[in-house]
Short mmCIF file of C-alpha atoms in Angstrom, two decimals:
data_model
loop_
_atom_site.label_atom_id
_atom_site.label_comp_id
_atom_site.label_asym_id
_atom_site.label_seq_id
_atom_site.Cartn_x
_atom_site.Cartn_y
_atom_site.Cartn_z
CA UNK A 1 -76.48 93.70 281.02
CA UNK A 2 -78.07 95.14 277.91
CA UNK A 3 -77.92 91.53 275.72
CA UNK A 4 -79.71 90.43 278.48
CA UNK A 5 -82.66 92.84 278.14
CA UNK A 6 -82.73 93.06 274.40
CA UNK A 7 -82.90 89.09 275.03
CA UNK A 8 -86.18 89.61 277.09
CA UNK A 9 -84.77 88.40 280.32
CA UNK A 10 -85.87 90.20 283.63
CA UNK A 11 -84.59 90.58 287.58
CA UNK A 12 -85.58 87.76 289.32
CA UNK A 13 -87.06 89.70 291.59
CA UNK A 14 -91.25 90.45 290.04
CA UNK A 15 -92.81 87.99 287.80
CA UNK A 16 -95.23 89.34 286.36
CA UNK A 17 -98.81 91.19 286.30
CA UNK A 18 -101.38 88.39 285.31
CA UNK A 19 -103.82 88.47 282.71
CA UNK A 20 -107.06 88.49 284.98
CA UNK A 21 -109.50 91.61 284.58
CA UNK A 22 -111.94 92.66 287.58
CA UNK A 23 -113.50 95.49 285.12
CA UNK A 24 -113.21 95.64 281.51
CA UNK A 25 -109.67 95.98 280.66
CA UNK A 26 -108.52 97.18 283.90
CA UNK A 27 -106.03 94.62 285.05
CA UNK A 28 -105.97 93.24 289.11
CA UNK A 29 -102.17 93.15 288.43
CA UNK A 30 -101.73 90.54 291.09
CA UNK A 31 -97.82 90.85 291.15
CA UNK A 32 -96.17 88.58 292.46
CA UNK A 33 -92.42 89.38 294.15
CA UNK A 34 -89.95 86.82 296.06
CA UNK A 35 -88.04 87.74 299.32
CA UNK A 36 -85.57 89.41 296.92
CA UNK A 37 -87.33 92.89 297.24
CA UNK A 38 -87.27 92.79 300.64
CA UNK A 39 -83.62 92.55 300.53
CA UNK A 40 -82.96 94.89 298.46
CA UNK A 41 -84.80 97.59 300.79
CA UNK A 42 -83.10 96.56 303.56
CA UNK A 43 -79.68 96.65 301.54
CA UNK A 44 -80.54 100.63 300.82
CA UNK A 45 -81.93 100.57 304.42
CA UNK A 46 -78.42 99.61 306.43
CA UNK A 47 -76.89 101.93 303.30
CA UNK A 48 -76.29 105.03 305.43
CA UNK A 49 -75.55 107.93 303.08
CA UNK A 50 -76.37 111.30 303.88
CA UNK A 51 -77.29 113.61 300.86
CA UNK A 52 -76.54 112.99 297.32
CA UNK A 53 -74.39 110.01 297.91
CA UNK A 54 -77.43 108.11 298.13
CA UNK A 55 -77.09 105.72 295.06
CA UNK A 56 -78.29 102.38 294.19
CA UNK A 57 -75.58 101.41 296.82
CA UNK A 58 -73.24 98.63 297.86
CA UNK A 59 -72.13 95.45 295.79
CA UNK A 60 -74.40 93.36 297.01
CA UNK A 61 -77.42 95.61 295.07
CA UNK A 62 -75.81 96.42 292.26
CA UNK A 63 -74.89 92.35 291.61
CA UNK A 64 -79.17 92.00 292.02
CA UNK A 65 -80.03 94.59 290.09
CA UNK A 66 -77.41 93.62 287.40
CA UNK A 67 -80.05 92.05 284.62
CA UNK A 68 -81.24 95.13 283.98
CA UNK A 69 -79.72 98.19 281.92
CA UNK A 70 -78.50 100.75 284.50
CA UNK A 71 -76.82 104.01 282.56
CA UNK A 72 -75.25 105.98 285.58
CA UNK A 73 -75.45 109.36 283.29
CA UNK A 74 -72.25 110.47 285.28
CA UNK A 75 -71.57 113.55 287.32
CA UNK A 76 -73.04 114.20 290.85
CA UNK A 77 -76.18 113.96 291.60
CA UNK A 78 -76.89 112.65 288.14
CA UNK A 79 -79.55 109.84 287.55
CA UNK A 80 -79.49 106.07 287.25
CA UNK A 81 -81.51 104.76 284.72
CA UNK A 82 -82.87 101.82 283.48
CA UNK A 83 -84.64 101.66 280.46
CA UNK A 84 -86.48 99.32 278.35
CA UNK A 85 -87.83 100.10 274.66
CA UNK A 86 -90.75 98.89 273.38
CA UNK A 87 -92.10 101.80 271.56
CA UNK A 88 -94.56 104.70 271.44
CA UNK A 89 -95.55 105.43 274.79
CA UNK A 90 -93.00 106.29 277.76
CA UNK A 91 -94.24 106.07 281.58
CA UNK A 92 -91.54 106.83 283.96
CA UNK A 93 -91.17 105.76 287.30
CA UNK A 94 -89.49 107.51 289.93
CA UNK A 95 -87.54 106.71 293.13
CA UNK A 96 -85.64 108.78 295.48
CA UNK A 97 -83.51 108.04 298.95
CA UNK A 98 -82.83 109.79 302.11
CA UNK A 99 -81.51 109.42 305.39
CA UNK A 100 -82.26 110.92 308.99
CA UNK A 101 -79.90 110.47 311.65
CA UNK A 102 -80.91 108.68 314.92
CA UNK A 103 -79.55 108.29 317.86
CA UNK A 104 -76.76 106.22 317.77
CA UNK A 105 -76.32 106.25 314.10
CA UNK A 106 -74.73 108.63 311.56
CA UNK A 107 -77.67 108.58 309.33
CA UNK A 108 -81.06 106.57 308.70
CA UNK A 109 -83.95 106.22 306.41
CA UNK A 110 -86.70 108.97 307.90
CA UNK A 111 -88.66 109.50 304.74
CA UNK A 112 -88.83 105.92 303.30
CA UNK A 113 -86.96 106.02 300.62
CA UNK A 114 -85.43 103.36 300.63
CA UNK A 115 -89.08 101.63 300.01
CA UNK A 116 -89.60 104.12 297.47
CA UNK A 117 -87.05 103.17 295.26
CA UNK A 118 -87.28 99.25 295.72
CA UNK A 119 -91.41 99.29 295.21
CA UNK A 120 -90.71 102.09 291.93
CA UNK A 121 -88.32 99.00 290.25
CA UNK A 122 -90.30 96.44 291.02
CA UNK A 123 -93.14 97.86 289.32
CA UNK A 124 -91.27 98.61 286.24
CA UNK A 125 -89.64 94.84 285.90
CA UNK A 126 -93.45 93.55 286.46
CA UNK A 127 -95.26 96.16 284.15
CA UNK A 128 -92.07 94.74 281.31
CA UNK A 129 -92.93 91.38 281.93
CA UNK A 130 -96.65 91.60 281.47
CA UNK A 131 -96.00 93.97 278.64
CA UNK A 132 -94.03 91.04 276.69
CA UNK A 133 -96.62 88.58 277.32
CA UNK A 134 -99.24 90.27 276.18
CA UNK A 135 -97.24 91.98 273.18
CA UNK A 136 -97.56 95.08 274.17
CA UNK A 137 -95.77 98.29 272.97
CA UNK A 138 -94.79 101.31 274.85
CA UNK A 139 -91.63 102.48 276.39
CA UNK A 140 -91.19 102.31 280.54
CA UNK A 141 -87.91 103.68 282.21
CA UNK A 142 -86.97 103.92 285.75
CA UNK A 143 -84.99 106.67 287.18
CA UNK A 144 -83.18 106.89 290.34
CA UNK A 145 -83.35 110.35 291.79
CA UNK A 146 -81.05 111.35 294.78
CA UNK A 147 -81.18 113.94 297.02
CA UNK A 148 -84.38 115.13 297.21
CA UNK A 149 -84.85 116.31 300.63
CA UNK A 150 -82.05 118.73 300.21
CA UNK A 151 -81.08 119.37 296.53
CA UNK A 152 -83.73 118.19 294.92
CA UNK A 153 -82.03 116.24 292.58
CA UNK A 154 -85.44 116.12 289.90
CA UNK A 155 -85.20 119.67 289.77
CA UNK A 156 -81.66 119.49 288.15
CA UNK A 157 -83.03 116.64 285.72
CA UNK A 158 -85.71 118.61 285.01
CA UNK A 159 -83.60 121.43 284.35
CA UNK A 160 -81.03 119.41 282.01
CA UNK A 161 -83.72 117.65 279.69
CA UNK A 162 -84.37 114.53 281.09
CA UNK A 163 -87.74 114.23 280.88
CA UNK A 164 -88.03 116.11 277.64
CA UNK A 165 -89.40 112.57 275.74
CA UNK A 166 -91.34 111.53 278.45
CA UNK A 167 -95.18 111.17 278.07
CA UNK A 168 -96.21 110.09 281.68
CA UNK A 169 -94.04 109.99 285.50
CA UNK A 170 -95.75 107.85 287.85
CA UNK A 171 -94.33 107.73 291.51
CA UNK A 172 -95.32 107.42 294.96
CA UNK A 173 -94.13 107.82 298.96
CA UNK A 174 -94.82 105.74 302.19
CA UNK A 175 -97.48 107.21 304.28
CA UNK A 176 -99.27 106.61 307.37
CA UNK A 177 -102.18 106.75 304.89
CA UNK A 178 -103.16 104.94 301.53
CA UNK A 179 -103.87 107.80 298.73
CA UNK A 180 -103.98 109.25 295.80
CA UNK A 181 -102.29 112.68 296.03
CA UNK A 182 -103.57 115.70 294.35
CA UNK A 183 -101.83 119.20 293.92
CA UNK A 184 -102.88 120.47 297.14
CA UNK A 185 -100.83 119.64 299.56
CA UNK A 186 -97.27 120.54 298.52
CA UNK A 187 -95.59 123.95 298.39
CA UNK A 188 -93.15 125.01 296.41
CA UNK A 189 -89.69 125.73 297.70
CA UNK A 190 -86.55 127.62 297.38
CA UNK A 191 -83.57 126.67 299.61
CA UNK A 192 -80.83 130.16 299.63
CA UNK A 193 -77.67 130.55 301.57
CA UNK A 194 -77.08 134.19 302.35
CA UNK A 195 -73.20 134.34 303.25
CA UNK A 196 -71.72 137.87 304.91
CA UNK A 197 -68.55 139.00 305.13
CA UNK A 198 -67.24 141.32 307.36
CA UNK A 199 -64.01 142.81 309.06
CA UNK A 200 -63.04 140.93 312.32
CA UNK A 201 -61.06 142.71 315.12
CA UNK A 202 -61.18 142.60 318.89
CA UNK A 203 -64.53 143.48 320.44
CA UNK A 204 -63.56 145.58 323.44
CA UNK A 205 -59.96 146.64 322.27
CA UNK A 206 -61.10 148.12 318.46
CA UNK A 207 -64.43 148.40 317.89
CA UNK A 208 -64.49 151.06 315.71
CA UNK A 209 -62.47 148.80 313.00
CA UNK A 210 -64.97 145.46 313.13
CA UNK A 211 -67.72 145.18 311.02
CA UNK A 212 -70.08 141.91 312.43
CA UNK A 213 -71.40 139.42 309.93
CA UNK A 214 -72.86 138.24 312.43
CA UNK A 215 -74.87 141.59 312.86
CA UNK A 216 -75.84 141.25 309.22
CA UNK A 217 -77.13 137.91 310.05
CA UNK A 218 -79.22 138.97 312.99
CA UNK A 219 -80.52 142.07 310.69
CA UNK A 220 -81.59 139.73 307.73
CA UNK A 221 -83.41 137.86 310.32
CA UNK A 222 -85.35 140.70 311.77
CA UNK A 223 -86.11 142.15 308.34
CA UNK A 224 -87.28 138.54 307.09
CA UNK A 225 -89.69 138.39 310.30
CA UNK A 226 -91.17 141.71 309.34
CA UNK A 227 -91.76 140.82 305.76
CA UNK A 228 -93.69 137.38 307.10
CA UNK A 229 -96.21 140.40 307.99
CA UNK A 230 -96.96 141.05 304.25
CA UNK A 231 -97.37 137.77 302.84
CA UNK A 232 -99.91 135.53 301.90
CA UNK A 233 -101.29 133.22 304.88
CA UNK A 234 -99.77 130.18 303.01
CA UNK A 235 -96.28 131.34 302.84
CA UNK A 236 -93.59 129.75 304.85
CA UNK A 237 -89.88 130.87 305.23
CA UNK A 238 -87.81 129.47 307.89
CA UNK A 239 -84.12 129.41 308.57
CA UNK A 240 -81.12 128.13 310.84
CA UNK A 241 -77.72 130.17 311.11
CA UNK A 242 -75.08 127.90 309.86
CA UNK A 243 -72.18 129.95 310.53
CA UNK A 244 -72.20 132.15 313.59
CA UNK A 245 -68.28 133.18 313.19
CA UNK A 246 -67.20 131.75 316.00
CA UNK A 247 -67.34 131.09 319.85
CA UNK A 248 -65.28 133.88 321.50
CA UNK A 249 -67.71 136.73 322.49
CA UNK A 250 -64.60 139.25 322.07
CA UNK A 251 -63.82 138.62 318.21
CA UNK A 252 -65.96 140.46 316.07
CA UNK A 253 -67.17 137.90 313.08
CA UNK A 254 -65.76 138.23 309.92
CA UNK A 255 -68.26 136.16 308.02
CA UNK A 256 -71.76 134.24 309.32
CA UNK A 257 -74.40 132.57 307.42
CA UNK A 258 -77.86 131.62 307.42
CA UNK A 259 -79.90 129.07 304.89
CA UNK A 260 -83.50 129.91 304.83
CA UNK A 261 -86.27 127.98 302.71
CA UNK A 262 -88.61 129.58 301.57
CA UNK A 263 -91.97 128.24 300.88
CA UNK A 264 -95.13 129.13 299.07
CA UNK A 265 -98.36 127.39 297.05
CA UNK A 266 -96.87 128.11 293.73
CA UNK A 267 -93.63 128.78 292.19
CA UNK A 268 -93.95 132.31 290.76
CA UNK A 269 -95.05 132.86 294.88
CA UNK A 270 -91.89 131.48 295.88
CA UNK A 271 -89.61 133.64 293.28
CA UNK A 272 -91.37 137.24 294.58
CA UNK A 273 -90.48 136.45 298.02
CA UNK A 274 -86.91 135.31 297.11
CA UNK A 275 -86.20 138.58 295.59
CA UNK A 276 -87.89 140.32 298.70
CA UNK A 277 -85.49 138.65 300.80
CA UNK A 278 -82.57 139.31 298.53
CA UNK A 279 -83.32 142.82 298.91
CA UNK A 280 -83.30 142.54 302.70
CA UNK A 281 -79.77 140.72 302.21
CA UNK A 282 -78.20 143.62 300.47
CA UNK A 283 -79.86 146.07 303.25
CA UNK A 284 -78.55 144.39 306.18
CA UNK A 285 -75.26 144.34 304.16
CA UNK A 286 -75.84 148.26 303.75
CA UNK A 287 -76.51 148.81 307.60
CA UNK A 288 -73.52 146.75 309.32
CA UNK A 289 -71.24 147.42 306.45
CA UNK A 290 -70.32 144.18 305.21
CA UNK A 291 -71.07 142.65 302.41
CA UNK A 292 -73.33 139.37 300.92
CA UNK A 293 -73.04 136.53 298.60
CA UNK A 294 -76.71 135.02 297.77
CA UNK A 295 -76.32 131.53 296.63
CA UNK A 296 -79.91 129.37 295.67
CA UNK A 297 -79.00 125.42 296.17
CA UNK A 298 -82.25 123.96 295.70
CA UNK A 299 -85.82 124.85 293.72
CA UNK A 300 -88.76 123.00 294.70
CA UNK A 301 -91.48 123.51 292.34
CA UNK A 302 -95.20 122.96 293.31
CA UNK A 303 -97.07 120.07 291.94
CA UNK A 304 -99.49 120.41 288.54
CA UNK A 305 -102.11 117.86 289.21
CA UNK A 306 -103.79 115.65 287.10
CA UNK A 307 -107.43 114.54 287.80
CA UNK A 308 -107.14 111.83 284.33
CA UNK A 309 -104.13 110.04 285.88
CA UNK A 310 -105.40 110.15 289.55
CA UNK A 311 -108.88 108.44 288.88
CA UNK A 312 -106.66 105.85 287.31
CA UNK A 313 -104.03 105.53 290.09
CA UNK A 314 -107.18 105.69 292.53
CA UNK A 315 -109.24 102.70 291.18
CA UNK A 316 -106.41 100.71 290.95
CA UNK A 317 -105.32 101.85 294.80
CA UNK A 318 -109.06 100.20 295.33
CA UNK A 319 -108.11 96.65 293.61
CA UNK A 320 -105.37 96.45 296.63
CA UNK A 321 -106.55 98.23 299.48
CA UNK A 322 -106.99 97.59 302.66
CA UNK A 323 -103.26 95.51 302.77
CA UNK A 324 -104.16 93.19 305.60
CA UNK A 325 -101.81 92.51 308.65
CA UNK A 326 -101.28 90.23 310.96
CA UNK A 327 -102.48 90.22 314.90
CA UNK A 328 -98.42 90.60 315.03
CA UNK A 329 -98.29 93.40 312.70
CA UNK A 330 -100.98 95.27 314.06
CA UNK A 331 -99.33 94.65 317.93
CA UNK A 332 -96.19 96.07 316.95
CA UNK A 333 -98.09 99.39 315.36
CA UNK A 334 -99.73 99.63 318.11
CA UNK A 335 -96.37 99.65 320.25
CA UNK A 336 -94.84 102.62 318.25
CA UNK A 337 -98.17 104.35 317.92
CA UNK A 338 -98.35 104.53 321.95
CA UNK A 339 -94.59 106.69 321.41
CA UNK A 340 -95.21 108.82 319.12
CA UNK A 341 -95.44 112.67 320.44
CA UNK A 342 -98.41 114.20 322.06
CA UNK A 343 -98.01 116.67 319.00
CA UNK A 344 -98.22 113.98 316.67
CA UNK A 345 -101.17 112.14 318.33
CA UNK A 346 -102.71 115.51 317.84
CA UNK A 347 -102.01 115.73 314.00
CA UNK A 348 -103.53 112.44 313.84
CA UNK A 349 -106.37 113.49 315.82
CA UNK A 350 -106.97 116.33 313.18
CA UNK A 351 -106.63 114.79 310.51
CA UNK A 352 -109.23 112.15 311.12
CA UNK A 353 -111.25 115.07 312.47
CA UNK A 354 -110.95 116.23 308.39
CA UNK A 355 -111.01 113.12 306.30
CA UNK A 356 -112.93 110.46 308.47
CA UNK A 357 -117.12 110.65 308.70
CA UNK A 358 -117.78 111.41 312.62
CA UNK A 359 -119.95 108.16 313.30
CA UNK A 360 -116.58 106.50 312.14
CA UNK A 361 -113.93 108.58 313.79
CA UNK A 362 -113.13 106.72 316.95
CA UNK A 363 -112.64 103.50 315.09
CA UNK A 364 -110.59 104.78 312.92
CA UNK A 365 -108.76 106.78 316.18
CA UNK A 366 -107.97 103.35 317.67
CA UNK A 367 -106.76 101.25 314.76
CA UNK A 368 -102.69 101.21 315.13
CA UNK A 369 -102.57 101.05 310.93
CA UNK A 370 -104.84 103.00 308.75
CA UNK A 371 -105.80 99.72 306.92
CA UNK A 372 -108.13 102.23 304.49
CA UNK A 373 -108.46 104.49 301.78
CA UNK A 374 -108.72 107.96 302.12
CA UNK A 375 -111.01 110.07 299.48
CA UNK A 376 -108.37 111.32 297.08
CA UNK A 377 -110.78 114.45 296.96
CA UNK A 378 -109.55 115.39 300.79
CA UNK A 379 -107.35 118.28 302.12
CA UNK A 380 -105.34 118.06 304.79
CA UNK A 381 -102.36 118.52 306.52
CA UNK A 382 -99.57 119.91 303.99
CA UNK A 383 -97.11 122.35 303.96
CA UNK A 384 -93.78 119.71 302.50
CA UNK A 385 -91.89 120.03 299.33
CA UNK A 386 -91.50 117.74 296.79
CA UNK A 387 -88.94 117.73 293.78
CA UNK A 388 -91.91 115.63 292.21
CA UNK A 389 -93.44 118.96 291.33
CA UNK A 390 -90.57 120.37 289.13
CA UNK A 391 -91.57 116.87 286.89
CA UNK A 392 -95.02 117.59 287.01
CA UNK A 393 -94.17 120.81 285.19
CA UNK A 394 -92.55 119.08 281.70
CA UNK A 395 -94.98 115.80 281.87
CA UNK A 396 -98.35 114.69 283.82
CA UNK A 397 -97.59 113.26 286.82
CA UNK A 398 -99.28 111.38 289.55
CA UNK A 399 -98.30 109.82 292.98
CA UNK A 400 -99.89 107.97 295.50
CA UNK A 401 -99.10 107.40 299.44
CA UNK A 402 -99.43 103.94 301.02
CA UNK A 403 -99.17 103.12 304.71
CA UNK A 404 -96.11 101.80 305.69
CA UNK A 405 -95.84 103.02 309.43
CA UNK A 406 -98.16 103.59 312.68
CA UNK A 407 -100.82 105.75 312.81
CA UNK A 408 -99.41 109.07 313.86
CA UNK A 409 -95.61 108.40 312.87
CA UNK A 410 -94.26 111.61 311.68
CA UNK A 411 -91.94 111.48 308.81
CA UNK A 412 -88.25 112.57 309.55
CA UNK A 413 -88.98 110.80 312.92
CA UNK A 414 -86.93 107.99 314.95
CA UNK A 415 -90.04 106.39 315.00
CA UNK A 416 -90.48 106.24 311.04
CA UNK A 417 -86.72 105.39 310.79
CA UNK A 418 -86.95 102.45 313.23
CA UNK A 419 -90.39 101.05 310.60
CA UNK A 420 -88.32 100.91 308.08
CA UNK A 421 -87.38 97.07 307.87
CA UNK A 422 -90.74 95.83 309.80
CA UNK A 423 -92.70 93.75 307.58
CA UNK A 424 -95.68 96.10 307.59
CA UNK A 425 -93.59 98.70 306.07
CA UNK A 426 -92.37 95.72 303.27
CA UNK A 427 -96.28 95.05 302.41
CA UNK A 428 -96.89 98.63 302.31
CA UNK A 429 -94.07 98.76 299.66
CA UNK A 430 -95.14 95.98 297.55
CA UNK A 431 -98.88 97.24 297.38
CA UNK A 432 -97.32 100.34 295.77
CA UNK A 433 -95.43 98.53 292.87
CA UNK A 434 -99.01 96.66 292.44
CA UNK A 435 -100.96 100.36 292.10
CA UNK A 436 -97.74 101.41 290.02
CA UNK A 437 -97.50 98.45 287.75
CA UNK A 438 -101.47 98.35 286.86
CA UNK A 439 -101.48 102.20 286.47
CA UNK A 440 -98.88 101.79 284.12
CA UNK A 441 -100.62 98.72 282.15
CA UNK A 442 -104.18 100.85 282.33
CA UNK A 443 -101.99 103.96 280.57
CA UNK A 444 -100.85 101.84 277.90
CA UNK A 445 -103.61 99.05 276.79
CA UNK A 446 -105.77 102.46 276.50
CA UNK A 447 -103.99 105.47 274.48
CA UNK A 448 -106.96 107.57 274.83
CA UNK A 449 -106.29 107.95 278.58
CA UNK A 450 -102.89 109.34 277.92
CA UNK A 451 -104.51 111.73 275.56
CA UNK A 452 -106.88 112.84 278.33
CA UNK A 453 -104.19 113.17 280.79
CA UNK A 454 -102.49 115.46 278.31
CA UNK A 455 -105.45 117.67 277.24
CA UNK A 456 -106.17 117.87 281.48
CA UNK A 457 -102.48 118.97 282.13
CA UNK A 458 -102.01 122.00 279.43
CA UNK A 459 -105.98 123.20 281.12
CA UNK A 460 -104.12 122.75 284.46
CA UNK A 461 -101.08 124.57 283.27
CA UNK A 462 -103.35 127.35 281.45
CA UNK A 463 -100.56 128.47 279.11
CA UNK A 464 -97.95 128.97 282.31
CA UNK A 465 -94.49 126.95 281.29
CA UNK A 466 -92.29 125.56 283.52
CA UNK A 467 -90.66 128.49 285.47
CA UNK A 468 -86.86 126.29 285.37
CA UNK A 469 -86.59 128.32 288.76
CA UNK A 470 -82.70 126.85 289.66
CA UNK A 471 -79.81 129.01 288.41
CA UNK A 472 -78.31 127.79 285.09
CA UNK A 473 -74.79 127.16 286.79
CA UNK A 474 -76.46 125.35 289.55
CA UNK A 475 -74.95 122.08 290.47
CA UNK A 476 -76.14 119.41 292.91
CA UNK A 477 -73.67 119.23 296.09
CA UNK A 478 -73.41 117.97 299.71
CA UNK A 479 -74.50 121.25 302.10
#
């Protein structure tokens, strides 16, 4: 596999970006991609892992992606990486998978991942292809980053070095919407297991000799619901008990458990409240006499935008939006936008409310794909995680959503799951490796912009470093 990169050769799968300009030096990056993607995102989409055994999976993808490098860095959770040399600059393009169970299956693709990561190496193999024909230098590598939704498997690459040597990430996610994502909408996140132990012994028979982890539980809960009192308005912690102790009423529990995340606009937000809550822990402990471990699996840290990279990402999102769809297409949205939930068809409602002009609205209400962009400027919604953010931390970043499902389709849905293979949902996928690719080939025929993204990313960081919020001895795992 390597002689065949340093020969020049690449996947079979993108050709290449072509040479034509619509402004100046800004390439259209008409990319051009066989039925090959599209079976390689359904390959990852019938792939039903849950967790961090979400790979570039099966034989049949690793035999397709096989002309080009892949370095599987070893250990779980680590990253599989493909690079390709070519000198100064390095751009790095990101892909993650997930799955969401659905009735009748173990597990399924609810946050189109599997998209993610098919559209992230297509845009590399066509930005390396138009790089060699036009002799250009610069380095590009493509990472594979699992677990996200959970473990937020960046976070540990961030953690570890990975992007140390890196000069620009570029990334994306499907959307119900096509834009260019600012540092707005995210929160940062902590995911913490608080474990109790106590003493078990029969309810009714010996009381006096039981101590209830359960209790401790139900404490922690009730102090965590009082502290949501004296936090900021755009805090978030929720929680689900995970280990109750057991079934029989009469058997005191001798250890429960509850994993709560914990949510906030920034970081160093996220880290106070932590502590709070740790504090609670060891109260709770203190009341029922028991006792606690505190164990952080995940850090989710919040996104350092970059307005340099964004205007590029967003002009480029102009050269290929709207995507265009069929009367077929556009029947079929219009099927699954009719069953989405009445709380969903009120999200959408809102958010058009926010981002759409008022003369315009009700269009806009009725069309079963938002075949548009939205003003990368615009607020709305929020209140998700991303593992993108710990990245945005050690290098500028920038991301951009493209539709790929119904108007109103909620994420982590049966509806988004069941989108997945449709062919708007395959369009929606290449039109990101497009905005990807030229991004990329704007970055590197002009040095000066990478310069600019720099300077704008230490003003955004205003002397703050990244906070490396998971514990050193932190390792990714199945939870």
């Amino acid at each position: 596999m390597r002689k065949m990169i340093q020969k020049g050769e690449t996947m079979p799968v993108a050709s290449d970006i072509r040479a034509d300009f619509l402004s100046g030096k800004s390439p259209s990056g008409r990319v051009e991609y066989l039925d090959y993607l599209t079976s390689m995102q359904k390959i990852l989409w019938e792939e039903k892992h849950p967790g961090e055994e979400c790979r570039l999976p099966g034989k049949k993808l690793r035999e397709k992606a096989a002309v080009l490098y892949i370095n599987k860095r070893g250990g779980k959770g680590a990253a599989d990486e493909i690079s390709m040399d070519y000198g100064q600059y390095y751009i790095e393009f990101i892909k993650k998978q997930i799955r969401h169970p659905i009735e009748g299956k173990t597990n399924g693709h609810g946050c189109g991942h599997h998209l993610l990561g098919t559209a992230s190496v297509a845009a590399v193999d066509a930005l390396k292809t138009y790089m060699e024909e036009n002799h250009m230098s610069g380095t590009i590598r493509y990472y594979g980053c699992p677990a996200e939704e959970n473990a937020g498997g960046k976070a540990y690459l961030v953690r570890d070095g990975y992007f140390n040597d890196c000069d620009i990430a570029i990334t994306w996610h499907p959307s119900t919407t096509n834009k260019t994502m600012g540092d707005d909408k995210f929160l940062a996140n902590f995911r913490v297991f608080f474990t109790f132990h106590g003493i078990s012994s029969h309810a009714a028979g010996a009381p006096e000799l039981g101590r209830s982890a359960l209790d401790a539980v139900e404490i922690m809960d009730i102090g965590v619901n009082y502290m949501r009192e004296h936090m900021i308005d755009a805090a978030r912690v929720h929680g689900a008990i995970t280990n109750t102790g057991g079934i029989a009423p009469n058997v005191i529990p001798a250890e429960a458990q509850v994993l709560y995340a914990i949510r906030a606009p920034k970081v160093t937000q996220v880290k106070k409240l932590y502590e709070r809550m740790c504090d609670i822990a060891k109260g709770a402990a203190l009341i029922t006499g028991t006792t606690v471990d505190i164990r952080q699996v995940a850090a989710y840290s919040n996104v350092i935008g970059n307005d340099v990279l964004e205007e590029v990402m967003d002009k480029n999102l102009d050269h290929f939006i709207p995507i265009g769809y069929t009367e077929e297409e556009l029947a079929y949205a219009g099927k699954f936008k009719e069953v989405v939930t009445e709380l969903d068809k009120e999200g959408l409602k809102d958010m058009i409310a926010h981002a759409v002009e008022k003369d315009k609205r009700k269009e806009v209400l009725d069309m079963p794909l938002l075949d548009f962009k939205l003003d990368r400027s615009e607020s709305y919604g929020g209140g998700g995680s991303t593992d993108v953010g710990d990245v945005s931390w050690v290098v500028p970043t920038v991301q951009t959503n493209v539709c790929c499902y119904a108007a109103g389709t909620a994420l982590h849905s049966w509806q988004a799951v069941a989108q997945g293979k449709a062919s708007i949902a395959h369009k929606g996928m290449l039109t990101a490796a497009k905005v990807m690719a030229c991004t990329g080939a704007d970055l590197l025929e002009n040095p000066e912009l990478i310069k600019k993204a720099h300077k704008d990313w230490l003003e955004e960081l205003d002397g703050e470093t990244y906070p490396n919020p998971l514990p050193k001895d932190a390792k990714p795992e199945l939870w």
